[in-house]
mmCIF file with all atom_site columns, C-alpha atoms in Angstrom:
data_model
loop_
_atom_site.group_PDB
_atom_site.id
_atom_site.type_symbol
_atom_site.label_atom_id
_atom_site.label_alt_id
_atom_site.label_comp_id
_atom_site.label_asym_id
_atom_site.label_entity_id
_atom_site.label_seq_id
_atom_site.pdbx_PDB_ins_code
_atom_site.Cartn_x
_atom_site.Cartn_y
_atom_site.Cartn_z
_atom_site.occupancy
_atom_site.B_iso_or_equiv
_atom_site.pdbx_formal_charge
_atom_site.auth_seq_id
_atom_site.auth_comp_id
_atom_site.auth_asym_id
_atom_site.auth_atom_id
_atom_site.pdbx_PDB_model_num
ATOM 1   C CA . MET H 1 1   ? -2.768  2.995   -21.858 1.00 0.00 ? 1   MET H CA 1
ATOM 2   C CA . THR H 1 2   ? -3.917  4.022   -18.406 1.00 0.00 ? 2   THR H CA 1
ATOM 3   C CA . ASN H 1 3   ? -6.929  3.183   -16.312 1.00 0.00 ? 3   ASN H CA 1
ATOM 4   C CA . PRO H 1 4   ? -9.143  6.279   -15.787 1.00 0.00 ? 4   PRO H CA 1
ATOM 5   C CA . ALA H 1 5   ? -10.545 4.773   -12.577 1.00 0.00 ? 5   ALA H CA 1
ATOM 6   C CA . LYS H 1 6   ? -7.048  4.709   -11.031 1.00 0.00 ? 6   LYS H CA 1
ATOM 7   C CA . PRO H 1 7   ? -5.567  8.232   -11.081 1.00 0.00 ? 7   PRO H CA 1
ATOM 8   C CA . ASN H 1 8   ? -3.090  7.625   -8.229  1.00 0.00 ? 8   ASN H CA 1
ATOM 9   C CA . THR H 1 9   ? -1.886  4.355   -9.721  1.00 0.00 ? 9   THR H CA 1
ATOM 10  C CA . ASN H 1 10  ? -1.486  6.032   -13.122 1.00 0.00 ? 10  ASN H CA 1
ATOM 11  C CA . ARG H 1 11  ? 0.592   8.820   -11.556 1.00 0.00 ? 11  ARG H CA 1
ATOM 12  C CA . LEU H 1 12  ? 2.780   6.392   -9.592  1.00 0.00 ? 12  LEU H CA 1
ATOM 13  C CA . LEU H 1 13  ? 3.339   4.152   -12.599 1.00 0.00 ? 13  LEU H CA 1
ATOM 14  C CA . GLN H 1 14  ? 4.233   7.109   -14.833 1.00 0.00 ? 14  GLN H CA 1
ATOM 15  C CA . GLN H 1 15  ? 6.608   8.435   -12.165 1.00 0.00 ? 15  GLN H CA 1
ATOM 16  C CA . SER H 1 16  ? 8.171   4.988   -11.685 1.00 0.00 ? 16  SER H CA 1
ATOM 17  C CA . HIS H 1 17  ? 8.775   4.580   -15.429 1.00 0.00 ? 17  HIS H CA 1
ATOM 18  C CA . THR H 1 18  ? 11.472  7.260   -15.185 1.00 0.00 ? 18  THR H CA 1
ATOM 19  C CA . ASN H 1 19  ? 13.499  5.112   -12.773 1.00 0.00 ? 19  ASN H CA 1
ATOM 20  C CA . MET H 1 20  ? 12.652  1.456   -13.418 1.00 0.00 ? 20  MET H CA 1
ATOM 21  C CA . PRO H 1 21  ? 11.997  -0.686  -16.485 1.00 0.00 ? 21  PRO H CA 1
ATOM 22  C CA . MET H 1 22  ? 8.228   -1.157  -16.881 1.00 0.00 ? 22  MET H CA 1
ATOM 23  C CA . GLY H 1 23  ? 7.847   1.129   -13.842 1.00 0.00 ? 23  GLY H CA 1
ATOM 24  C CA . VAL H 1 24  ? 8.323   -1.653  -11.281 1.00 0.00 ? 24  VAL H CA 1
ATOM 25  C CA . ALA H 1 25  ? 11.185  -3.041  -9.178  1.00 0.00 ? 25  ALA H CA 1
ATOM 26  C CA . ASP H 1 26  ? 10.911  -6.524  -10.721 1.00 0.00 ? 26  ASP H CA 1
ATOM 27  C CA . SER H 1 27  ? 8.955   -8.014  -13.613 1.00 0.00 ? 27  SER H CA 1
ATOM 28  C CA . TYR H 1 28  ? 6.651   -10.057 -11.370 1.00 0.00 ? 28  TYR H CA 1
ATOM 29  C CA . ARG H 1 29  ? 5.097   -6.820  -10.119 1.00 0.00 ? 29  ARG H CA 1
ATOM 30  C CA . TYR H 1 30  ? 4.112   -5.659  -13.605 1.00 0.00 ? 30  TYR H CA 1
ATOM 31  C CA . TRP H 1 31  ? 0.604   -6.730  -14.590 1.00 0.00 ? 31  TRP H CA 1
ATOM 32  C CA . GLY H 1 32  ? 0.181   -4.366  -17.527 1.00 0.00 ? 32  GLY H CA 1
ATOM 33  C CA . GLU H 1 33  ? -0.394  -0.631  -17.631 1.00 0.00 ? 33  GLU H CA 1
ATOM 34  C CA . GLU H 1 34  ? -4.014  -0.983  -16.501 1.00 0.00 ? 34  GLU H CA 1
ATOM 35  C CA . ASN H 1 35  ? -3.590  -3.637  -13.798 1.00 0.00 ? 35  ASN H CA 1
ATOM 36  C CA . THR H 1 36  ? -0.301  -2.989  -11.986 1.00 0.00 ? 36  THR H CA 1
ATOM 37  C CA . VAL H 1 37  ? -0.963  -2.463  -8.265  1.00 0.00 ? 37  VAL H CA 1
ATOM 38  C CA . PHE H 1 38  ? 0.766   0.051   -6.008  1.00 0.00 ? 38  PHE H CA 1
ATOM 39  C CA . VAL H 1 39  ? 0.041   -0.948  -2.412  1.00 0.00 ? 39  VAL H CA 1
ATOM 40  C CA . LYS H 1 40  ? -0.912  1.798   0.036   1.00 0.00 ? 40  LYS H CA 1
ATOM 41  C CA . SER H 1 41  ? -1.615  -0.451  3.028   1.00 0.00 ? 41  SER H CA 1
ATOM 42  C CA . SER H 1 42  ? -2.152  -4.066  3.965   1.00 0.00 ? 42  SER H CA 1
ATOM 43  C CA . GLU H 1 43  ? -3.672  -6.043  6.803   1.00 0.00 ? 43  GLU H CA 1
ATOM 44  C CA . GLY H 1 44  ? -4.603  -9.687  7.241   1.00 0.00 ? 44  GLY H CA 1
ATOM 45  C CA . CYS H 1 45  ? -5.173  -11.143 3.779   1.00 0.00 ? 45  CYS H CA 1
ATOM 46  C CA . THR H 1 46  ? -6.044  -7.838  2.106   1.00 0.00 ? 46  THR H CA 1
ATOM 47  C CA . ILE H 1 47  ? -4.129  -5.070  0.399   1.00 0.00 ? 47  ILE H CA 1
ATOM 48  C CA . THR H 1 48  ? -5.405  -1.588  -0.415  1.00 0.00 ? 48  THR H CA 1
ATOM 49  C CA . ASP H 1 49  ? -4.010  0.106   -3.488  1.00 0.00 ? 49  ASP H CA 1
ATOM 50  C CA . ALA H 1 50  ? -3.092  3.742   -4.102  1.00 0.00 ? 50  ALA H CA 1
ATOM 51  C CA . ASP H 1 51  ? -6.674  4.409   -5.243  1.00 0.00 ? 51  ASP H CA 1
ATOM 52  C CA . ASP H 1 52  ? -8.235  2.862   -2.110  1.00 0.00 ? 52  ASP H CA 1
ATOM 53  C CA . GLN H 1 53  ? -9.406  -0.300  -3.868  1.00 0.00 ? 53  GLN H CA 1
ATOM 54  C CA . MET H 1 54  ? -9.195  -3.346  -1.596  1.00 0.00 ? 54  MET H CA 1
ATOM 55  C CA . PHE H 1 55  ? -8.043  -6.765  -2.832  1.00 0.00 ? 55  PHE H CA 1
ATOM 56  C CA . VAL H 1 56  ? -7.639  -10.192 -1.259  1.00 0.00 ? 56  VAL H CA 1
ATOM 57  C CA . ASP H 1 57  ? -4.003  -11.226 -1.748  1.00 0.00 ? 57  ASP H CA 1
ATOM 58  C CA . PHE H 1 58  ? -4.293  -14.808 -2.941  1.00 0.00 ? 58  PHE H CA 1
ATOM 59  C CA . ARG H 1 59  ? -0.581  -14.699 -3.853  1.00 0.00 ? 59  ARG H CA 1
ATOM 60  C CA . LEU H 1 60  ? 0.449   -14.251 -0.196  1.00 0.00 ? 60  LEU H CA 1
ATOM 61  C CA . ALA H 1 61  ? 3.079   -11.726 -1.327  1.00 0.00 ? 61  ALA H CA 1
ATOM 62  C CA . TYR H 1 62  ? 4.477   -14.539 -3.490  1.00 0.00 ? 62  TYR H CA 1
ATOM 63  C CA . GLY H 1 63  ? 4.778   -16.872 -0.521  1.00 0.00 ? 63  GLY H CA 1
ATOM 64  C CA . PRO H 1 64  ? 6.128   -15.329 2.692   1.00 0.00 ? 64  PRO H CA 1
ATOM 65  C CA . ILE H 1 65  ? 2.905   -13.870 4.111   1.00 0.00 ? 65  ILE H CA 1
ATOM 66  C CA . ILE H 1 66  ? 1.253   -17.105 5.217   1.00 0.00 ? 66  ILE H CA 1
ATOM 67  C CA . LEU H 1 67  ? 0.068   -15.523 8.494   1.00 0.00 ? 67  LEU H CA 1
ATOM 68  C CA . GLY H 1 68  ? -1.237  -12.408 6.760   1.00 0.00 ? 68  GLY H CA 1
ATOM 69  C CA . TYR H 1 69  ? 0.007   -8.857  6.711   1.00 0.00 ? 69  TYR H CA 1
ATOM 70  C CA . ARG H 1 70  ? 0.638   -7.004  9.969   1.00 0.00 ? 70  ARG H CA 1
ATOM 71  C CA . ASP H 1 71  ? 0.126   -9.978  12.270  1.00 0.00 ? 71  ASP H CA 1
ATOM 72  C CA . MET H 1 72  ? 0.709   -8.348  15.658  1.00 0.00 ? 72  MET H CA 1
ATOM 73  C CA . ARG H 1 73  ? 2.481   -11.410 17.095  1.00 0.00 ? 73  ARG H CA 1
ATOM 74  C CA . ILE H 1 74  ? 5.044   -11.328 14.301  1.00 0.00 ? 74  ILE H CA 1
ATOM 75  C CA . ASP H 1 75  ? 5.311   -7.529  14.199  1.00 0.00 ? 75  ASP H CA 1
ATOM 76  C CA . GLN H 1 76  ? 5.979   -7.282  17.956  1.00 0.00 ? 76  GLN H CA 1
ATOM 77  C CA . GLU H 1 77  ? 8.740   -9.905  17.821  1.00 0.00 ? 77  GLU H CA 1
ATOM 78  C CA . VAL H 1 78  ? 10.356  -8.284  14.781  1.00 0.00 ? 78  VAL H CA 1
ATOM 79  C CA . ILE H 1 79  ? 10.289  -4.864  16.473  1.00 0.00 ? 79  ILE H CA 1
ATOM 80  C CA . LYS H 1 80  ? 11.811  -6.397  19.617  1.00 0.00 ? 80  LYS H CA 1
ATOM 81  C CA . VAL H 1 81  ? 14.672  -8.019  17.705  1.00 0.00 ? 81  VAL H CA 1
ATOM 82  C CA . ILE H 1 82  ? 15.318  -4.941  15.552  1.00 0.00 ? 82  ILE H CA 1
ATOM 83  C CA . THR H 1 83  ? 15.431  -2.798  18.700  1.00 0.00 ? 83  THR H CA 1
ATOM 84  C CA . GLU H 1 84  ? 17.912  -5.158  20.384  1.00 0.00 ? 84  GLU H CA 1
ATOM 85  C CA . ARG H 1 85  ? 20.111  -6.160  17.438  1.00 0.00 ? 85  ARG H CA 1
ATOM 86  C CA . GLY H 1 86  ? 19.503  -3.779  14.540  1.00 0.00 ? 86  GLY H CA 1
ATOM 87  C CA . THR H 1 87  ? 18.055  -4.496  11.123  1.00 0.00 ? 87  THR H CA 1
ATOM 88  C CA . ILE H 1 88  ? 20.950  -6.187  9.344   1.00 0.00 ? 88  ILE H CA 1
ATOM 89  C CA . SER H 1 89  ? 23.740  -8.375  10.605  1.00 0.00 ? 89  SER H CA 1
ATOM 90  C CA . GLY H 1 90  ? 26.201  -10.502 8.728   1.00 0.00 ? 90  GLY H CA 1
ATOM 91  C CA . PHE H 1 91  ? 26.960  -12.365 11.937  1.00 0.00 ? 91  PHE H CA 1
ATOM 92  C CA . SER H 1 92  ? 25.382  -15.389 13.572  1.00 0.00 ? 92  SER H CA 1
ATOM 93  C CA . THR H 1 93  ? 23.072  -15.061 16.558  1.00 0.00 ? 93  THR H CA 1
ATOM 94  C CA . GLU H 1 94  ? 21.521  -17.583 18.916  1.00 0.00 ? 94  GLU H CA 1
ATOM 95  C CA . LEU H 1 95  ? 18.218  -17.013 17.098  1.00 0.00 ? 95  LEU H CA 1
ATOM 96  C CA . ASP H 1 96  ? 19.626  -18.934 14.102  1.00 0.00 ? 96  ASP H CA 1
ATOM 97  C CA . SER H 1 97  ? 19.894  -22.158 16.058  1.00 0.00 ? 97  SER H CA 1
ATOM 98  C CA . GLN H 1 98  ? 16.629  -21.567 17.922  1.00 0.00 ? 98  GLN H CA 1
ATOM 99  C CA . VAL H 1 99  ? 14.718  -21.237 14.642  1.00 0.00 ? 99  VAL H CA 1
ATOM 100 C CA . VAL H 1 100 ? 16.345  -24.394 13.287  1.00 0.00 ? 100 VAL H CA 1
ATOM 101 C CA . GLU H 1 101 ? 15.338  -26.288 16.430  1.00 0.00 ? 101 GLU H CA 1
ATOM 102 C CA . LEU H 1 102 ? 11.721  -25.193 15.926  1.00 0.00 ? 102 LEU H CA 1
ATOM 103 C CA . VAL H 1 103 ? 11.814  -26.297 12.281  1.00 0.00 ? 103 VAL H CA 1
ATOM 104 C CA . LYS H 1 104 ? 13.265  -29.658 13.282  1.00 0.00 ? 104 LYS H CA 1
ATOM 105 C CA . GLN H 1 105 ? 10.525  -30.136 15.899  1.00 0.00 ? 105 GLN H CA 1
ATOM 106 C CA . MET H 1 106 ? 7.880   -29.560 13.227  1.00 0.00 ? 106 MET H CA 1
ATOM 107 C CA . CYS H 1 107 ? 9.700   -31.709 10.640  1.00 0.00 ? 107 CYS H CA 1
ATOM 108 C CA . PRO H 1 108 ? 11.585  -34.442 12.536  1.00 0.00 ? 108 PRO H CA 1
ATOM 109 C CA . ASN H 1 109 ? 13.134  -35.934 9.382   1.00 0.00 ? 109 ASN H CA 1
ATOM 110 C CA . ILE H 1 110 ? 15.184  -32.772 8.805   1.00 0.00 ? 110 ILE H CA 1
ATOM 111 C CA . GLU H 1 111 ? 18.761  -33.036 10.034  1.00 0.00 ? 111 GLU H CA 1
ATOM 112 C CA . LYS H 1 112 ? 20.189  -29.633 9.117   1.00 0.00 ? 112 LYS H CA 1
ATOM 113 C CA . VAL H 1 113 ? 18.884  -26.332 7.781   1.00 0.00 ? 113 VAL H CA 1
ATOM 114 C CA . ARG H 1 114 ? 20.473  -23.659 5.606   1.00 0.00 ? 114 ARG H CA 1
ATOM 115 C CA . PHE H 1 115 ? 18.843  -20.223 5.446   1.00 0.00 ? 115 PHE H CA 1
ATOM 116 C CA . ALA H 1 116 ? 18.503  -18.149 2.276   1.00 0.00 ? 116 ALA H CA 1
ATOM 117 C CA . ASN H 1 117 ? 17.483  -14.561 1.629   1.00 0.00 ? 117 ASN H CA 1
ATOM 118 C CA . SER H 1 118 ? 15.048  -15.454 -1.148  1.00 0.00 ? 118 SER H CA 1
ATOM 119 C CA . GLY H 1 119 ? 13.435  -18.312 -3.021  1.00 0.00 ? 119 GLY H CA 1
ATOM 120 C CA . THR H 1 120 ? 15.913  -17.718 -5.827  1.00 0.00 ? 120 THR H CA 1
ATOM 121 C CA . GLU H 1 121 ? 18.857  -18.205 -3.458  1.00 0.00 ? 121 GLU H CA 1
ATOM 122 C CA . ALA H 1 122 ? 17.237  -21.288 -1.935  1.00 0.00 ? 122 ALA H CA 1
ATOM 123 C CA . VAL H 1 123 ? 16.770  -22.899 -5.356  1.00 0.00 ? 123 VAL H CA 1
ATOM 124 C CA . MET H 1 124 ? 20.324  -21.986 -6.389  1.00 0.00 ? 124 MET H CA 1
ATOM 125 C CA . GLY H 1 125 ? 21.671  -23.595 -3.213  1.00 0.00 ? 125 GLY H CA 1
ATOM 126 C CA . ALA H 1 126 ? 19.549  -26.712 -3.673  1.00 0.00 ? 126 ALA H CA 1
ATOM 127 C CA . VAL H 1 127 ? 20.676  -27.116 -7.292  1.00 0.00 ? 127 VAL H CA 1
ATOM 128 C CA . ARG H 1 128 ? 24.334  -26.658 -6.341  1.00 0.00 ? 128 ARG H CA 1
ATOM 129 C CA . THR H 1 129 ? 23.960  -29.178 -3.528  1.00 0.00 ? 129 THR H CA 1
ATOM 130 C CA . ALA H 1 130 ? 22.281  -31.702 -5.828  1.00 0.00 ? 130 ALA H CA 1
ATOM 131 C CA . ARG H 1 131 ? 24.962  -31.255 -8.503  1.00 0.00 ? 131 ARG H CA 1
ATOM 132 C CA . GLY H 1 132 ? 27.737  -31.637 -5.948  1.00 0.00 ? 132 GLY H CA 1
ATOM 133 C CA . PHE H 1 133 ? 26.152  -34.687 -4.342  1.00 0.00 ? 133 PHE H CA 1
ATOM 134 C CA . THR H 1 134 ? 25.328  -36.509 -7.593  1.00 0.00 ? 134 THR H CA 1
ATOM 135 C CA . GLY H 1 135 ? 28.228  -35.298 -9.722  1.00 0.00 ? 135 GLY H CA 1
ATOM 136 C CA . ARG H 1 136 ? 25.722  -34.516 -12.497 1.00 0.00 ? 136 ARG H CA 1
ATOM 137 C CA . ASN H 1 137 ? 25.220  -31.225 -14.292 1.00 0.00 ? 137 ASN H CA 1
ATOM 138 C CA . ARG H 1 138 ? 21.643  -31.616 -15.523 1.00 0.00 ? 138 ARG H CA 1
ATOM 139 C CA . VAL H 1 139 ? 18.606  -30.816 -13.412 1.00 0.00 ? 139 VAL H CA 1
ATOM 140 C CA . VAL H 1 140 ? 14.962  -31.724 -14.033 1.00 0.00 ? 140 VAL H CA 1
ATOM 141 C CA . ILE H 1 141 ? 12.411  -28.969 -13.470 1.00 0.00 ? 141 ILE H CA 1
ATOM 142 C CA . GLY H 1 142 ? 8.629   -28.875 -13.696 1.00 0.00 ? 142 GLY H CA 1
ATOM 143 C CA . GLU H 1 143 ? 7.378   -26.936 -16.710 1.00 0.00 ? 143 GLU H CA 1
ATOM 144 C CA . GLY H 1 144 ? 5.438   -23.844 -15.713 1.00 0.00 ? 144 GLY H CA 1
ATOM 145 C CA . GLY H 1 145 ? 6.794   -23.860 -12.157 1.00 0.00 ? 145 GLY H CA 1
ATOM 146 C CA . PHE H 1 146 ? 8.699   -20.960 -10.645 1.00 0.00 ? 146 PHE H CA 1
ATOM 147 C CA . HIS H 1 147 ? 12.286  -21.875 -9.876  1.00 0.00 ? 147 HIS H CA 1
ATOM 148 C CA . GLY H 1 148 ? 13.731  -18.517 -8.941  1.00 0.00 ? 148 GLY H CA 1
ATOM 149 C CA . LEU H 1 149 ? 15.127  -15.700 -11.036 1.00 0.00 ? 149 LEU H CA 1
ATOM 150 C CA . ASN H 1 150 ? 18.436  -17.364 -11.826 1.00 0.00 ? 150 ASN H CA 1
ATOM 151 C CA . ASP H 1 151 ? 19.386  -19.092 -15.078 1.00 0.00 ? 151 ASP H CA 1
#
């Protein structure tokens, strides 16, 4: 079933179905045939979909957009670093330690920090650390909470 008020979204979803299950890159982006959103642009706390409908993103892009979309302070720094160092590096840089120092200033009880590429990886690392530290295999989780996409 499609939504007649969303011709561009309908087209994009139909096109995406040929390449991805449910027409989306991951299951958290699928909100049903009539409600799945394809973002055209974003700024501040709002997103605009392929049919020019504007929404307030209360999900904060599932967490990482706490300063809003297209915050010029963040964008300018990211562009600067990408220009100097490239987009991907498997090597350490001095920025790693500088970011950790800032985190430790904000949270003085933290001794060390480990970075992760996603919430899933962070939870996996935390569970492995807890299992290694305690010698136990069982982990308690909160029902209904999101604990990453791992088993």
